[in-house]
CSV table of C-alpha atoms in Angstrom, one decimal:
chain,number,residue,atom,x,y,z
A,1,MET,CA,12.4,-12.3,-10.3
A,2,THR,CA,14.7,-9.4,-10.7
A,3,GLU,CA,17.0,-8.2,-7.7
A,4,LEU,CA,15.0,-4.9,-7.6
A,5,LEU,CA,11.6,-6.7,-7.5
A,6,GLU,CA,13.1,-9.1,-4.7
A,7,GLN,CA,14.3,-5.9,-2.7
A,8,ALA,CA,10.8,-4.3,-3.0
A,9,VAL,CA,9.1,-7.4,-1.8
A,10,GLU,CA,11.4,-7.8,1.2
A,11,ARG,CA,10.5,-4.2,2.2
A,12,VAL,CA,6.9,-4.8,1.7
A,13,ARG,CA,7.1,-8.0,4.0
A,14,ALA,CA,8.2,-5.9,6.8
A,15,LEU,CA,5.1,-3.6,6.7
A,16,PRO,CA,2.0,-4.3,8.7
A,17,PRO,CA,-0.5,-6.6,7.1
A,18,ASP,CA,-2.9,-4.0,6.0
A,19,GLN,CA,-0.3,-2.1,4.1
A,20,GLN,CA,0.9,-5.4,2.6
A,21,ASP,CA,-2.6,-5.8,1.2
A,22,GLU,CA,-2.7,-2.3,-0.1
A,23,PHE,CA,0.7,-2.9,-1.9
A,24,ALA,CA,-0.7,-6.0,-3.3
A,25,ARG,CA,-3.8,-4.5,-4.8
A,26,VAL,CA,-1.7,-1.9,-6.4
A,27,LEU,CA,0.6,-4.4,-8.1
A,28,LEU,CA,-2.4,-6.6,-9.1
A,29,ARG,CA,-4.1,-3.4,-10.7
A,30,LEU,CA,-0.7,-2.6,-12.4
A,31,THR,CA,-0.4,-6.2,-13.9
A,32,GLY,CA,-4.0,-6.0,-15.3
A,33,ASP,CA,-6.0,-7.6,-12.8
A,34,ASP,CA,-8.9,-5.5,-12.5
A,35,GLU,CA,-10.9,-7.8,-10.2
A,36,ALA,CA,-9.6,-6.4,-7.0
A,37,VAL,CA,-12.3,-6.3,-4.4
A,38,TYR,CA,-12.8,-3.2,-2.3
A,39,GLN,CA,-12.6,-4.1,1.4
A,40,LEU,CA,-15.5,-2.3,3.4
A,41,SER,CA,-14.4,-0.6,6.6
A,42,PRO,CA,-16.4,-1.6,9.8
A,43,GLU,CA,-18.4,1.6,9.6
A,44,GLU,CA,-19.2,1.1,5.9
A,45,GLU,CA,-20.2,-2.4,6.5
A,46,ALA,CA,-22.6,-1.3,9.3
A,47,ASP,CA,-23.9,1.3,7.0
A,48,LEU,CA,-24.7,-1.2,4.4
A,49,ILE,CA,-26.3,-3.5,6.8
A,50,GLU,CA,-28.5,-0.8,7.9
A,51,ALA,CA,-29.4,0.3,4.5
A,52,GLU,CA,-30.4,-3.3,3.4
A,53,ALA,CA,-32.6,-3.5,6.5
A,54,GLU,CA,-34.2,-0.2,5.5
A,55,ILE,CA,-34.9,-1.6,2.2
A,56,GLU,CA,-36.5,-4.7,3.7
A,57,ARG,CA,-38.7,-2.5,5.7
A,58,GLY,CA,-39.8,-0.5,2.7
A,59,GLU,CA,-38.1,2.7,4.1
A,60,PHE,CA,-37.1,4.8,1.0
A,61,ALA,CA,-36.6,8.4,0.5
A,62,THR,CA,-39.5,10.4,-0.6
A,63,ALA,CA,-39.6,12.4,-3.9
A,64,ALA,CA,-39.2,15.7,-2.0
A,65,GLU,CA,-36.2,14.3,0.0
A,66,VAL,CA,-34.5,13.4,-3.3
A,67,GLU,CA,-35.2,16.6,-4.9
A,68,ALA,CA,-33.9,18.4,-1.7
A,69,VAL,CA,-30.6,16.5,-2.1
A,70,PHE,CA,-30.4,17.2,-5.8
A,71,SER,CA,-31.1,20.8,-5.3
A,72,LYS,CA,-28.5,21.1,-2.5
A,73,TYR,CA,-25.8,19.6,-4.8
A,74,ARG,CA,-27.2,21.1,-8.1
A,75,LEU,CA,-27.5,17.5,-9.7
């Protein structure tokens, strides 16, 4: 490992764990590891759980609701 990289790693070690993980993800992407996994926030995870429950209950948007969204955003 070069001295410059060692200096950078030492600085990253002093950061909080969440920031260390973000630096690690960037480094992995730069070195060609495209398998980095996005970490859901607690709010995103709760939304996903609720969406999966809605699917289980058969609760889907109607055609009119979908059309309204498309019209609103001109999709």
